[in-house]
PDB file of C-alpha atoms in Angstrom:
ATOM      1  CA  SER A   1      11.990  -1.958  11.972  1.00  0.00           C
ATOM      2  CA  TYR A   2       8.855   0.035  12.651  1.00  0.00           C
ATOM      3  CA  VAL A   3       5.723  -1.956  13.464  1.00  0.00           C
ATOM      4  CA  LEU A   4       2.050  -1.015  13.217  1.00  0.00           C
ATOM      5  CA  THR A   5      -0.414  -3.150  15.165  1.00  0.00           C
ATOM      6  CA  GLN A   6      -4.087  -3.499  14.207  1.00  0.00           C
ATOM      7  CA  PRO A   7      -6.798  -5.761  15.613  1.00  0.00           C
ATOM      8  CA  PRO A   8      -7.542  -8.610  13.170  1.00  0.00           C
ATOM      9  CA  SER A   9     -11.261  -7.972  13.195  1.00  0.00           C
ATOM     10  CA  VAL A  10     -13.937  -5.511  14.249  1.00  0.00           C
ATOM     11  CA  SER A  11     -17.680  -6.124  14.090  1.00  0.00           C
ATOM     12  CA  VAL A  12     -20.409  -3.519  14.088  1.00  0.00           C
ATOM     13  CA  ALA A  13     -24.127  -3.300  13.410  1.00  0.00           C
ATOM     14  CA  PRO A  14     -25.418  -1.165  10.560  1.00  0.00           C
ATOM     15  CA  GLY A  15     -25.957   2.451  11.588  1.00  0.00           C
ATOM     16  CA  LYS A  16     -23.527   2.211  14.502  1.00  0.00           C
ATOM     17  CA  THR A  17     -19.981   3.537  14.795  1.00  0.00           C
ATOM     18  CA  ALA A  18     -16.900   1.435  14.068  1.00  0.00           C
ATOM     19  CA  ARG A  19     -13.463   2.302  15.396  1.00  0.00           C
ATOM     20  CA  ILE A  20     -10.343   0.617  14.045  1.00  0.00           C
ATOM     21  CA  THR A  21      -7.089   1.197  15.881  1.00  0.00           C
ATOM     22  CA  CYS A  22      -3.468   1.243  14.732  1.00  0.00           C
ATOM     23  CA  GLY A  23      -0.735   1.206  17.350  1.00  0.00           C
ATOM     24  CA  GLY A  24       2.845   2.278  16.792  1.00  0.00           C
ATOM     25  CA  ASN A  25       5.706   3.722  18.790  1.00  0.00           C
ATOM     26  CA  ASN A  26       5.510   7.518  18.740  1.00  0.00           C
ATOM     27  CA  ILE A  27       2.979   7.268  15.910  1.00  0.00           C
ATOM     28  CA  GLY A  28       1.919  10.864  16.548  1.00  0.00           C
ATOM     29  CA  SER A  29       5.182  12.003  14.954  1.00  0.00           C
ATOM     30  CA  LYS A  30       4.284  10.316  11.667  1.00  0.00           C
ATOM     31  CA  SER A  31       1.667  10.963   9.020  1.00  0.00           C
ATOM     32  CA  VAL A  32      -0.869   8.140   9.219  1.00  0.00           C
ATOM     33  CA  HIS A  33      -2.917   7.043   6.226  1.00  0.00           C
ATOM     34  CA  TRP A  34      -5.790   4.578   5.948  1.00  0.00           C
ATOM     35  CA  TYR A  35      -6.868   2.349   3.060  1.00  0.00           C
ATOM     36  CA  GLN A  36     -10.009   0.334   2.415  1.00  0.00           C
ATOM     37  CA  GLN A  37      -9.702  -2.897   0.437  1.00  0.00           C
ATOM     38  CA  LYS A  38     -12.648  -4.945  -0.723  1.00  0.00           C
ATOM     39  CA  PRO A  39     -12.201  -8.545  -1.965  1.00  0.00           C
ATOM     40  CA  GLY A  40     -10.525  -8.727  -5.346  1.00  0.00           C
ATOM     41  CA  GLN A  41     -10.015  -4.980  -5.531  1.00  0.00           C
ATOM     42  CA  ALA A  42      -7.083  -2.631  -5.179  1.00  0.00           C
ATOM     43  CA  PRO A  43      -6.804  -0.622  -1.950  1.00  0.00           C
ATOM     44  CA  VAL A  44      -8.548   2.749  -1.858  1.00  0.00           C
ATOM     45  CA  LEU A  45      -7.265   5.634   0.246  1.00  0.00           C
ATOM     46  CA  VAL A  46      -9.941   6.783   2.700  1.00  0.00           C
ATOM     47  CA  ILE A  47      -7.954   9.007   5.099  1.00  0.00           C
ATOM     48  CA  TYR A  48      -4.584  10.696   4.645  1.00  0.00           C
ATOM     49  CA  TYR A  49      -2.444  12.838   6.918  1.00  0.00           C
ATOM     50  CA  TYR A  50      -4.316  11.832  10.075  1.00  0.00           C
ATOM     51  CA  ASN A  51      -7.807  13.156   9.158  1.00  0.00           C
ATOM     52  CA  ASP A  52      -8.005  14.410   5.587  1.00  0.00           C
ATOM     53  CA  ARG A  53     -10.401  12.720   3.180  1.00  0.00           C
ATOM     54  CA  PRO A  54      -9.754  12.304  -0.548  1.00  0.00           C
ATOM     55  CA  SER A  55     -12.420  13.480  -2.913  1.00  0.00           C
ATOM     56  CA  GLY A  56     -15.350  11.088  -2.976  1.00  0.00           C
ATOM     57  CA  ILE A  57     -14.841   9.636   0.494  1.00  0.00           C
ATOM     58  CA  PRO A  58     -17.884  10.222   2.726  1.00  0.00           C
ATOM     59  CA  GLU A  59     -17.650  12.436   5.789  1.00  0.00           C
ATOM     60  CA  ARG A  60     -18.576   9.350   7.810  1.00  0.00           C
ATOM     61  CA  PHE A  61     -14.877   8.404   7.652  1.00  0.00           C
ATOM     62  CA  SER A  62     -12.543  10.219  10.033  1.00  0.00           C
ATOM     63  CA  GLY A  63      -9.135   9.756  11.582  1.00  0.00           C
ATOM     64  CA  SER A  64      -7.567  10.683  14.895  1.00  0.00           C
ATOM     65  CA  ILE A  65      -4.485  10.182  17.049  1.00  0.00           C
ATOM     66  CA  SER A  66      -4.157   9.673  20.784  1.00  0.00           C
ATOM     67  CA  GLY A  67      -0.862   8.758  22.365  1.00  0.00           C
ATOM     68  CA  ASN A  68       0.665   5.817  20.495  1.00  0.00           C
ATOM     69  CA  THR A  69      -2.580   4.904  18.744  1.00  0.00           C
ATOM     70  CA  ALA A  70      -4.156   6.155  15.536  1.00  0.00           C
ATOM     71  CA  SER A  71      -7.807   5.427  14.882  1.00  0.00           C
ATOM     72  CA  LEU A  72     -10.099   5.245  11.904  1.00  0.00           C
ATOM     73  CA  THR A  73     -13.707   5.941  12.833  1.00  0.00           C
ATOM     74  CA  ILE A  74     -16.602   5.110  10.552  1.00  0.00           C
ATOM     75  CA  SER A  75     -19.897   6.640  11.610  1.00  0.00           C
ATOM     76  CA  ARG A  76     -23.321   5.375  10.587  1.00  0.00           C
ATOM     77  CA  VAL A  77     -21.765   2.204   9.224  1.00  0.00           C
ATOM     78  CA  GLU A  78     -23.278   0.785   6.034  1.00  0.00           C
ATOM     79  CA  VAL A  79     -23.161  -2.751   4.675  1.00  0.00           C
ATOM     80  CA  GLY A  80     -21.005  -1.437   1.855  1.00  0.00           C
ATOM     81  CA  ASP A  81     -18.290  -0.454   4.351  1.00  0.00           C
ATOM     82  CA  GLU A  82     -17.510  -4.113   4.970  1.00  0.00           C
ATOM     83  CA  ALA A  83     -13.877  -4.507   3.929  1.00  0.00           C
ATOM     84  CA  ASP A  84     -10.299  -4.838   5.141  1.00  0.00           C
ATOM     85  CA  TYR A  85      -8.752  -1.643   6.451  1.00  0.00           C
ATOM     86  CA  TYR A  86      -5.027  -0.915   6.614  1.00  0.00           C
ATOM     87  CA  CYS A  87      -3.098   1.877   8.303  1.00  0.00           C
ATOM     88  CA  GLN A  88       0.179   3.013   6.763  1.00  0.00           C
ATOM     89  CA  VAL A  89       3.080   5.296   7.619  1.00  0.00           C
ATOM     90  CA  TRP A  90       6.482   6.164   6.183  1.00  0.00           C
ATOM     91  CA  ASP A  91       9.325   5.344   8.546  1.00  0.00           C
ATOM     92  CA  SER A  92      11.961   7.998   7.957  1.00  0.00           C
ATOM     93  CA  SER A  93      14.579   6.158  10.016  1.00  0.00           C
ATOM     94  CA  SER A  94      14.636   3.279   7.540  1.00  0.00           C
ATOM     95  CA  ASP A  95      13.124   4.885   4.413  1.00  0.00           C
ATOM     96  CA  HIS A  96      10.550   2.137   4.429  1.00  0.00           C
ATOM     97  CA  TRP A  97       6.790   2.301   3.946  1.00  0.00           C
ATOM     98  CA  VAL A  98       4.990   0.292   6.634  1.00  0.00           C
ATOM     99  CA  PHE A  99       1.493  -1.166   6.683  1.00  0.00           C
ATOM    100  CA  GLY A 100      -0.442  -2.431   9.645  1.00  0.00           C
ATOM    101  CA  GLY A 101      -1.544  -6.049   9.487  1.00  0.00           C
ATOM    102  CA  GLY A 102      -5.064  -5.062   8.486  1.00  0.00           C
ATOM    103  CA  THR A 103      -8.463  -5.194  10.180  1.00  0.00           C
ATOM    104  CA  LYS A 104     -11.451  -6.986   8.726  1.00  0.00           C
ATOM    105  CA  LEU A 105     -14.574  -4.940   9.346  1.00  0.00           C
ATOM    106  CA  THR A 106     -17.705  -7.054   9.487  1.00  0.00           C
ATOM    107  CA  VAL A 107     -21.100  -5.372   9.349  1.00  0.00           C
ATOM    108  CA  LEU A 108     -23.512  -7.648  11.164  1.00  0.00           C
TER     109      LEU A 108
ATOM    110  CA  GLU B   1      -8.033   7.251 -18.133  1.00  0.00           C
ATOM    111  CA  VAL B   2      -5.478   7.317 -15.336  1.00  0.00           C
ATOM    112  CA  GLN B   3      -4.320   3.765 -14.708  1.00  0.00           C
ATOM    113  CA  LEU B   4      -1.545   1.343 -13.864  1.00  0.00           C
ATOM    114  CA  VAL B   5      -1.529  -2.126 -15.425  1.00  0.00           C
ATOM    115  CA  GLU B   6       0.814  -4.847 -14.241  1.00  0.00           C
ATOM    116  CA  SER B   7       1.960  -7.884 -16.197  1.00  0.00           C
ATOM    117  CA  GLY B   8       4.569 -10.614 -16.099  1.00  0.00           C
ATOM    118  CA  GLY B   9       3.329 -12.736 -13.237  1.00  0.00           C
ATOM    119  CA  GLY B  10       3.177 -16.502 -13.407  1.00  0.00           C
ATOM    120  CA  LEU B  11       4.332 -19.773 -11.953  1.00  0.00           C
ATOM    121  CA  VAL B  12       8.040 -20.134 -11.181  1.00  0.00           C
ATOM    122  CA  GLN B  13      10.053 -22.697  -9.266  1.00  0.00           C
ATOM    123  CA  PRO B  14      11.891 -21.796  -6.058  1.00  0.00           C
ATOM    124  CA  GLY B  15      15.222 -20.238  -6.981  1.00  0.00           C
ATOM    125  CA  GLY B  16      13.874 -19.004 -10.281  1.00  0.00           C
ATOM    126  CA  SER B  17      13.455 -15.513 -11.713  1.00  0.00           C
ATOM    127  CA  LEU B  18      10.632 -13.369 -13.001  1.00  0.00           C
ATOM    128  CA  ARG B  19      10.372  -9.823 -14.358  1.00  0.00           C
ATOM    129  CA  LEU B  20       7.252  -7.809 -13.643  1.00  0.00           C
ATOM    130  CA  SER B  21       6.156  -4.753 -15.615  1.00  0.00           C
ATOM    131  CA  CYS B  22       3.794  -1.921 -14.837  1.00  0.00           C
ATOM    132  CA  ALA B  23       2.437   0.251 -17.648  1.00  0.00           C
ATOM    133  CA  ALA B  24       1.270   3.727 -16.716  1.00  0.00           C
ATOM    134  CA  SER B  25      -1.179   5.828 -18.706  1.00  0.00           C
ATOM    135  CA  GLY B  26      -3.269   8.958 -18.336  1.00  0.00           C
ATOM    136  CA  PHE B  27      -0.736  10.930 -16.288  1.00  0.00           C
ATOM    137  CA  THR B  28       2.835  12.230 -16.483  1.00  0.00           C
ATOM    138  CA  PHE B  29       4.626   9.113 -15.271  1.00  0.00           C
ATOM    139  CA  SER B  30       8.035  10.765 -15.113  1.00  0.00           C
ATOM    140  CA  ASN B  31       6.832  13.107 -12.358  1.00  0.00           C
ATOM    141  CA  TYR B  32       5.879  10.306  -9.986  1.00  0.00           C
ATOM    142  CA  GLU B  33       7.792   8.250  -7.470  1.00  0.00           C
ATOM    143  CA  MET B  34       6.733   4.625  -7.824  1.00  0.00           C
ATOM    144  CA  ASN B  35       6.517   1.543  -5.644  1.00  0.00           C
ATOM    145  CA  TRP B  36       5.813  -2.154  -5.679  1.00  0.00           C
ATOM    146  CA  VAL B  37       3.525  -3.523  -2.983  1.00  0.00           C
ATOM    147  CA  ARG B  38       2.636  -7.187  -2.587  1.00  0.00           C
ATOM    148  CA  GLN B  39      -0.110  -9.165  -0.903  1.00  0.00           C
ATOM    149  CA  ALA B  40       0.204 -12.863  -0.224  1.00  0.00           C
ATOM    150  CA  PRO B  41      -3.039 -14.845  -0.561  1.00  0.00           C
ATOM    151  CA  GLY B  42      -5.256 -14.084   2.418  1.00  0.00           C
ATOM    152  CA  LYS B  43      -2.621 -11.833   3.971  1.00  0.00           C
ATOM    153  CA  GLY B  44      -2.009  -8.133   4.405  1.00  0.00           C
ATOM    154  CA  LEU B  45      -0.236  -5.517   2.327  1.00  0.00           C
ATOM    155  CA  GLU B  46       3.565  -5.461   2.293  1.00  0.00           C
ATOM    156  CA  TRP B  47       5.639  -2.682   0.741  1.00  0.00           C
ATOM    157  CA  VAL B  48       8.396  -4.128  -1.464  1.00  0.00           C
ATOM    158  CA  SER B  49      10.354  -1.376  -3.179  1.00  0.00           C
ATOM    159  CA  TYR B  50      10.498   2.345  -4.069  1.00  0.00           C
ATOM    160  CA  ILE B  51      12.078   4.255  -6.935  1.00  0.00           C
ATOM    161  CA  SER B  52      12.309   8.027  -7.287  1.00  0.00           C
ATOM    162  CA  SER B  53      10.896   9.831 -10.312  1.00  0.00           C
ATOM    163  CA  SER B  54      14.298   9.987 -12.010  1.00  0.00           C
ATOM    164  CA  GLY B  55      15.345   6.522 -10.856  1.00  0.00           C
ATOM    165  CA  ASN B  56      18.375   7.646  -8.886  1.00  0.00           C
ATOM    166  CA  ILE B  57      17.019   6.792  -5.424  1.00  0.00           C
ATOM    167  CA  ILE B  58      15.901   3.243  -4.643  1.00  0.00           C
ATOM    168  CA  TYR B  59      14.813   1.484  -1.450  1.00  0.00           C
ATOM    169  CA  TYR B  60      13.934  -2.133  -0.734  1.00  0.00           C
ATOM    170  CA  ALA B  61      12.179  -4.010   2.031  1.00  0.00           C
ATOM    171  CA  ASP B  62      14.590  -6.152   4.029  1.00  0.00           C
ATOM    172  CA  SER B  63      12.763  -9.288   2.869  1.00  0.00           C
ATOM    173  CA  VAL B  64      13.727  -8.737  -0.787  1.00  0.00           C
ATOM    174  CA  LYS B  65      16.954  -6.727  -0.607  1.00  0.00           C
ATOM    175  CA  GLY B  66      19.705  -8.310  -2.667  1.00  0.00           C
ATOM    176  CA  ARG B  67      17.247 -10.448  -4.668  1.00  0.00           C
ATOM    177  CA  PHE B  68      14.870  -7.931  -6.281  1.00  0.00           C
ATOM    178  CA  THR B  69      15.753  -4.959  -8.512  1.00  0.00           C
ATOM    179  CA  ILE B  70      13.384  -2.092  -9.266  1.00  0.00           C
ATOM    180  CA  SER B  71      13.832   0.054 -12.357  1.00  0.00           C
ATOM    181  CA  ARG B  72      11.861   2.367 -14.635  1.00  0.00           C
ATOM    182  CA  ASP B  73      11.811   3.664 -18.200  1.00  0.00           C
ATOM    183  CA  ASN B  74      10.207   7.096 -18.219  1.00  0.00           C
ATOM    184  CA  ALA B  75      10.299   7.277 -22.010  1.00  0.00           C
ATOM    185  CA  LYS B  76       8.075   4.187 -22.115  1.00  0.00           C
ATOM    186  CA  ASN B  77       5.981   5.046 -19.045  1.00  0.00           C
ATOM    187  CA  SER B  78       6.973   1.767 -17.470  1.00  0.00           C
ATOM    188  CA  LEU B  79       8.057   0.398 -14.112  1.00  0.00           C
ATOM    189  CA  PHE B  80       9.791  -2.932 -13.619  1.00  0.00           C
ATOM    190  CA  LEU B  81      10.631  -5.413 -10.880  1.00  0.00           C
ATOM    191  CA  GLN B  82      13.276  -8.038 -11.556  1.00  0.00           C
ATOM    192  CA  MET B  83      12.864 -10.843  -9.053  1.00  0.00           C
ATOM    193  CA  ASN B  84      15.674 -13.367  -8.625  1.00  0.00           C
ATOM    194  CA  SER B  85      16.242 -16.270  -6.215  1.00  0.00           C
ATOM    195  CA  LEU B  86      12.512 -16.488  -5.636  1.00  0.00           C
ATOM    196  CA  ARG B  87      11.258 -18.197  -2.499  1.00  0.00           C
ATOM    197  CA  VAL B  88       7.928 -19.816  -1.669  1.00  0.00           C
ATOM    198  CA  GLU B  89       7.223 -16.884   0.651  1.00  0.00           C
ATOM    199  CA  ASP B  90       7.496 -14.439  -2.270  1.00  0.00           C
ATOM    200  CA  ALA B  91       4.242 -15.787  -3.716  1.00  0.00           C
ATOM    201  CA  ALA B  92       1.766 -12.907  -3.818  1.00  0.00           C
ATOM    202  CA  ILE B  93      -0.135 -10.464  -5.941  1.00  0.00           C
ATOM    203  CA  TYR B  94       2.330  -7.717  -6.886  1.00  0.00           C
ATOM    204  CA  SER B  95       0.901  -4.270  -7.495  1.00  0.00           C
ATOM    205  CA  CYS B  96       2.534  -1.089  -8.598  1.00  0.00           C
ATOM    206  CA  ALA B  97       1.477   2.085  -6.829  1.00  0.00           C
ATOM    207  CA  SER B  98       2.304   5.731  -7.316  1.00  0.00           C
ATOM    208  CA  LEU B  99       3.286   7.967  -4.443  1.00  0.00           C
ATOM    209  CA  THR B 100       1.292  11.148  -3.970  1.00  0.00           C
ATOM    210  CA  LEU B 101       2.894  14.388  -5.097  1.00  0.00           C
ATOM    211  CA  THR B 102       1.757  16.061  -1.870  1.00  0.00           C
ATOM    212  CA  GLY B 103       4.785  14.841   0.058  1.00  0.00           C
ATOM    213  CA  TYR B 104       2.705  12.961   2.610  1.00  0.00           C
ATOM    214  CA  ASN B 105       4.051   9.578   1.510  1.00  0.00           C
ATOM    215  CA  TYR B 106       0.823   7.743   0.755  1.00  0.00           C
ATOM    216  CA  PHE B 107      -0.099   5.731  -2.332  1.00  0.00           C
ATOM    217  CA  ASP B 108      -2.710   7.451  -4.455  1.00  0.00           C
ATOM    218  CA  LEU B 109      -3.005   5.178  -7.490  1.00  0.00           C
ATOM    219  CA  TRP B 110      -2.818   1.395  -7.532  1.00  0.00           C
ATOM    220  CA  GLY B 111      -2.846  -1.205 -10.262  1.00  0.00           C
ATOM    221  CA  GLN B 112      -4.918  -4.381  -9.991  1.00  0.00           C
ATOM    222  CA  GLY B 113      -1.822  -6.502  -9.604  1.00  0.00           C
ATOM    223  CA  THR B 114      -0.216  -9.556 -11.180  1.00  0.00           C
ATOM    224  CA  LEU B 115      -0.067 -12.926  -9.450  1.00  0.00           C
ATOM    225  CA  VAL B 116       3.271 -14.577  -8.757  1.00  0.00           C
ATOM    226  CA  THR B 117       3.205 -18.209  -7.709  1.00  0.00           C
ATOM    227  CA  VAL B 118       6.381 -19.875  -6.445  1.00  0.00           C
ATOM    228  CA  ALA B 119       6.095 -23.641  -6.266  1.00  0.00           C
ATOM    229  CA  SER B 120       7.836 -26.754  -7.443  1.00  0.00           C
TER     230      SER B 120
END
Protein backbone atom coordinates (compact mmCIF):
# COMPACT_ATOMS: atom_id res chain seq x y z
CA SER A 1 0.00 0.00 0.00
CA TYR A 2 1.05 3.57 -0.64
CA VAL A 3 2.85 5.34 2.20
CA LEU A 4 3.29 9.05 2.93
CA THR A 5 6.05 10.01 5.35
CA GLN A 6 6.01 13.24 7.39
CA PRO A 7 8.32 14.44 10.15
CA PRO A 8 6.58 14.16 13.55
CA SER A 9 7.34 17.73 14.50
CA VAL A 10 8.57 21.05 13.17
CA SER A 11 9.36 24.11 15.27
CA VAL A 12 9.57 27.69 14.09
CA ALA A 13 9.72 31.17 15.57
CA PRO A 14 6.94 33.65 14.89
CA GLY A 15 7.49 35.60 11.68
CA LYS A 16 9.78 32.94 10.21
CA THR A 17 9.06 30.36 7.52
CA ALA A 18 7.99 26.79 8.29
CA ARG A 19 8.36 23.96 5.81
CA ILE A 20 6.62 20.63 6.35
CA THR A 21 7.57 17.76 4.07
CA CYS A 22 5.64 14.73 2.83
CA GLY A 23 7.55 11.94 1.12
CA GLY A 24 6.04 9.33 -1.15
CA ASN A 25 7.10 7.17 -4.06
CA ASN A 26 6.50 9.04 -7.32
CA ILE A 27 4.39 11.55 -5.39
CA GLY A 28 4.69 14.01 -8.28
CA SER A 29 2.24 11.84 -10.24
CA LYS A 30 -0.46 12.33 -7.61
CA SER A 31 -2.51 15.29 -6.48
CA VAL A 32 -1.32 16.25 -3.01
CA HIS A 33 -3.56 17.98 -0.49
CA TRP A 34 -2.80 19.46 2.92
CA TYR A 35 -5.00 19.81 6.01
CA GLN A 36 -4.60 21.78 9.22
CA GLN A 37 -6.07 20.34 12.41
CA LYS A 38 -6.21 22.19 15.69
CA PRO A 39 -6.95 20.36 18.98
CA GLY A 40 -10.55 19.25 19.26
CA GLN A 41 -11.42 20.49 15.79
CA ALA A 42 -12.10 18.90 12.44
CA PRO A 43 -9.37 19.11 9.79
CA VAL A 44 -9.41 22.14 7.50
CA LEU A 45 -8.12 22.01 3.94
CA VAL A 46 -5.34 24.56 3.43
CA ILE A 47 -3.82 23.47 0.09
CA TYR A 48 -5.27 21.30 -2.66
CA TYR A 49 -3.90 20.05 -5.96
CA TYR A 50 -0.29 20.83 -5.06
CA ASN A 51 -0.59 24.64 -4.59
CA ASP A 52 -4.17 25.85 -4.76
CA ARG A 53 -5.69 27.55 -1.73
CA PRO A 54 -9.36 27.29 -0.74
CA SER A 55 -11.21 30.50 -0.13
CA GLY A 56 -10.24 32.03 3.19
CA ILE A 57 -6.80 30.46 3.44
CA PRO A 58 -4.05 33.12 3.64
CA GLU A 59 -1.50 33.48 0.86
CA ARG A 60 1.13 32.65 3.48
CA PHE A 61 0.29 28.98 2.84
CA SER A 62 1.77 27.40 -0.27
CA GLY A 63 2.57 23.97 -1.62
CA SER A 64 5.26 22.54 -3.86
CA ILE A 65 6.72 19.30 -5.19
CA SER A 66 10.31 18.28 -5.76
CA GLY A 67 11.23 14.74 -6.67
CA ASN A 68 9.55 12.33 -4.26
CA THR A 69 8.73 15.03 -1.71
CA ALA A 70 5.81 17.42 -1.41
CA SER A 71 6.11 20.42 0.87
CA LEU A 72 3.79 22.77 2.67
CA THR A 73 5.39 26.14 3.31
CA ILE A 74 3.98 28.64 5.77
CA SER A 75 5.50 32.10 5.51
CA ARG A 76 5.48 34.70 8.26
CA VAL A 77 4.31 32.10 10.75
CA GLU A 78 1.80 33.23 13.37
CA VAL A 79 1.01 31.74 16.76
CA GLY A 80 -2.39 30.80 15.40
CA ASP A 81 -0.75 28.50 12.83
CA GLU A 82 0.24 26.09 15.59
CA ALA A 83 -1.52 22.84 14.70
CA ASP A 84 -1.11 19.36 13.25
CA TYR A 85 -0.69 19.24 9.49
CA TYR A 86 -1.49 16.25 7.29
CA CYS A 87 -0.73 15.56 3.64
CA GLN A 88 -3.12 13.37 1.67
CA VAL A 89 -3.30 11.71 -1.73
CA TRP A 90 -5.59 9.28 -3.54
CA ASP A 91 -3.82 6.08 -4.54
CA SER A 92 -5.39 5.01 -7.81
CA SER A 93 -3.72 1.59 -7.75
CA SER A 94 -5.67 0.59 -4.65
CA ASP A 95 -8.58 3.07 -4.70
CA HIS A 96 -7.57 4.12 -1.24
CA TRP A 97 -7.21 7.59 0.27
CA VAL A 98 -3.91 7.92 2.14
CA PHE A 99 -2.85 10.36 4.84
CA GLY A 100 0.63 11.11 6.04
CA GLY A 101 1.29 10.49 9.72
CA GLY A 102 0.96 14.18 10.52
CA THR A 103 3.38 16.90 11.62
CA LYS A 104 2.93 18.94 14.76
CA LEU A 105 3.91 22.53 14.09
CA THR A 106 5.08 24.34 17.19
CA VAL A 107 5.45 28.11 17.13
CA LEU A 108 8.09 28.99 19.69
CA GLU B 1 -25.88 25.90 7.18
CA VAL B 2 -23.77 23.29 5.42
CA GLN B 3 -22.88 20.60 7.93
CA LEU B 4 -22.32 16.95 8.73
CA VAL B 5 -23.29 15.60 12.16
CA GLU B 6 -22.26 12.15 13.32
CA SER B 7 -23.92 10.05 15.99
CA GLY B 8 -24.00 6.51 17.31
CA GLY B 9 -20.64 6.27 19.01
CA GLY B 10 -20.18 4.75 22.44
CA LEU B 11 -18.54 2.08 24.50
CA VAL B 12 -18.57 -1.47 23.13
CA GLN B 13 -16.79 -4.65 24.11
CA PRO B 14 -14.26 -6.31 21.81
CA GLY B 15 -16.13 -8.44 19.29
CA GLY B 16 -19.20 -6.25 19.54
CA SER B 17 -21.02 -4.13 16.97
CA LEU B 18 -21.95 -0.50 16.54
CA ARG B 19 -23.75 1.49 13.84
CA LEU B 20 -22.67 5.05 13.16
CA SER B 21 -24.79 7.65 11.38
CA CYS B 22 -23.95 10.90 9.67
CA ALA B 23 -26.69 13.45 8.97
CA ALA B 24 -26.06 15.90 6.16
CA SER B 25 -27.75 19.28 5.78
CA GLY B 26 -27.41 22.47 3.78
CA PHE B 27 -26.31 20.83 0.53
CA THR B 28 -27.51 18.28 -2.03
CA PHE B 29 -26.26 15.14 -0.30
CA SER B 30 -27.13 12.84 -3.18
CA ASN B 31 -24.57 14.57 -5.41
CA TYR B 32 -21.64 13.85 -3.12
CA GLU B 33 -19.34 10.90 -2.68
CA MET B 34 -18.88 10.27 1.03
CA ASN B 35 -16.26 8.79 3.32
CA TRP B 36 -15.56 7.77 6.88
CA VAL B 37 -12.24 8.82 8.38
CA ARG B 38 -11.09 7.92 11.88
CA GLN B 39 -8.55 9.24 14.34
CA ALA B 40 -7.39 7.22 17.31
CA PRO B 41 -6.68 9.25 20.46
CA GLY B 42 -3.43 11.15 19.99
CA LYS B 43 -2.88 9.61 16.56
CA GLY B 44 -3.17 10.66 12.95
CA LEU B 45 -5.98 10.54 10.41
CA GLU B 46 -6.87 7.20 8.82
CA TRP B 47 -9.26 6.82 5.89
CA VAL B 48 -11.78 4.03 6.56
CA SER B 49 -14.30 3.76 3.75
CA TYR B 50 -15.76 5.41 0.62
CA ILE B 51 -19.17 5.25 -1.03
CA SER B 52 -20.14 6.78 -4.37
CA SER B 53 -23.01 9.24 -4.67
CA SER B 54 -25.44 6.53 -5.79
CA GLY B 55 -24.03 3.90 -3.43
CA ASN B 56 -22.99 1.45 -6.13
CA ILE B 57 -19.22 1.80 -5.64
CA ILE B 58 -17.67 1.11 -2.24
CA TYR B 59 -14.08 0.85 -1.00
CA TYR B 60 -12.63 -0.08 2.37
CA ALA B 61 -9.29 0.26 4.09
CA ASP B 62 -7.58 -3.09 4.52
CA SER B 63 -7.80 -2.72 8.31
CA VAL B 64 -11.62 -2.83 8.29
CA LYS B 65 -12.48 -4.82 5.16
CA GLY B 66 -14.84 -7.68 5.93
CA ARG B 67 -15.88 -6.18 9.29
CA PHE B 68 -17.28 -2.74 8.42
CA THR B 69 -20.09 -1.89 5.97
CA ILE B 70 -20.72 1.58 4.59
CA SER B 71 -24.13 2.56 3.24
CA ARG B 72 -26.24 5.64 2.55
CA ASP B 73 -29.85 6.75 2.27
CA ASN B 74 -30.04 9.70 -0.10
CA ALA B 75 -33.74 10.21 0.60
CA LYS B 76 -32.86 10.82 4.26
CA ASN B 77 -29.57 12.64 3.63
CA SER B 78 -27.77 10.09 5.74
CA LEU B 79 -24.57 8.06 5.71
CA PHE B 80 -23.97 4.98 7.82
CA LEU B 81 -21.14 2.76 9.02
CA GLN B 82 -21.98 -0.66 10.41
CA MET B 83 -19.05 -1.89 12.46
CA ASN B 84 -18.88 -5.56 13.44
CA SER B 85 -16.24 -7.68 15.20
CA LEU B 86 -14.81 -4.55 16.77
CA ARG B 87 -11.25 -4.63 18.05
CA VAL B 88 -9.45 -2.52 20.64
CA GLU B 89 -7.51 -0.90 17.79
CA ASP B 90 -10.76 0.34 16.21
CA ALA B 91 -11.21 2.82 19.07
CA ALA B 92 -11.20 6.30 17.57
CA ILE B 93 -13.19 9.36 16.69
CA TYR B 94 -15.08 8.53 13.49
CA SER B 95 -15.87 11.42 11.18
CA CYS B 96 -17.79 11.54 7.97
CA ALA B 97 -16.35 13.65 5.18
CA SER B 98 -17.56 14.61 1.74
CA LEU B 99 -15.37 14.35 -1.31
CA THR B 100 -14.95 17.47 -3.41
CA LEU B 101 -16.90 17.64 -6.66
CA THR B 102 -13.80 18.96 -8.43
CA GLY B 103 -12.44 15.48 -9.05
CA TYR B 104 -9.22 16.13 -7.15
CA ASN B 105 -10.06 13.58 -4.45
CA TYR B 106 -9.78 15.72 -1.34
CA PHE B 107 -12.23 16.06 1.54
CA ASP B 108 -13.95 19.42 1.59
CA LEU B 109 -16.45 19.08 4.44
CA TRP B 110 -15.95 17.24 7.71
CA GLY B 111 -18.17 16.47 10.66
CA GLN B 112 -16.95 16.86 14.24
CA GLY B 113 -16.94 13.12 14.75
CA THR B 114 -18.35 10.55 17.17
CA LEU B 115 -16.20 8.68 19.67
CA VAL B 116 -16.03 4.90 19.60
CA THR B 117 -14.44 3.20 22.58
CA VAL B 118 -13.69 -0.53 22.45
CA ALA B 119 -12.87 -1.98 25.85
CA SER B 120 -13.91 -4.75 28.16
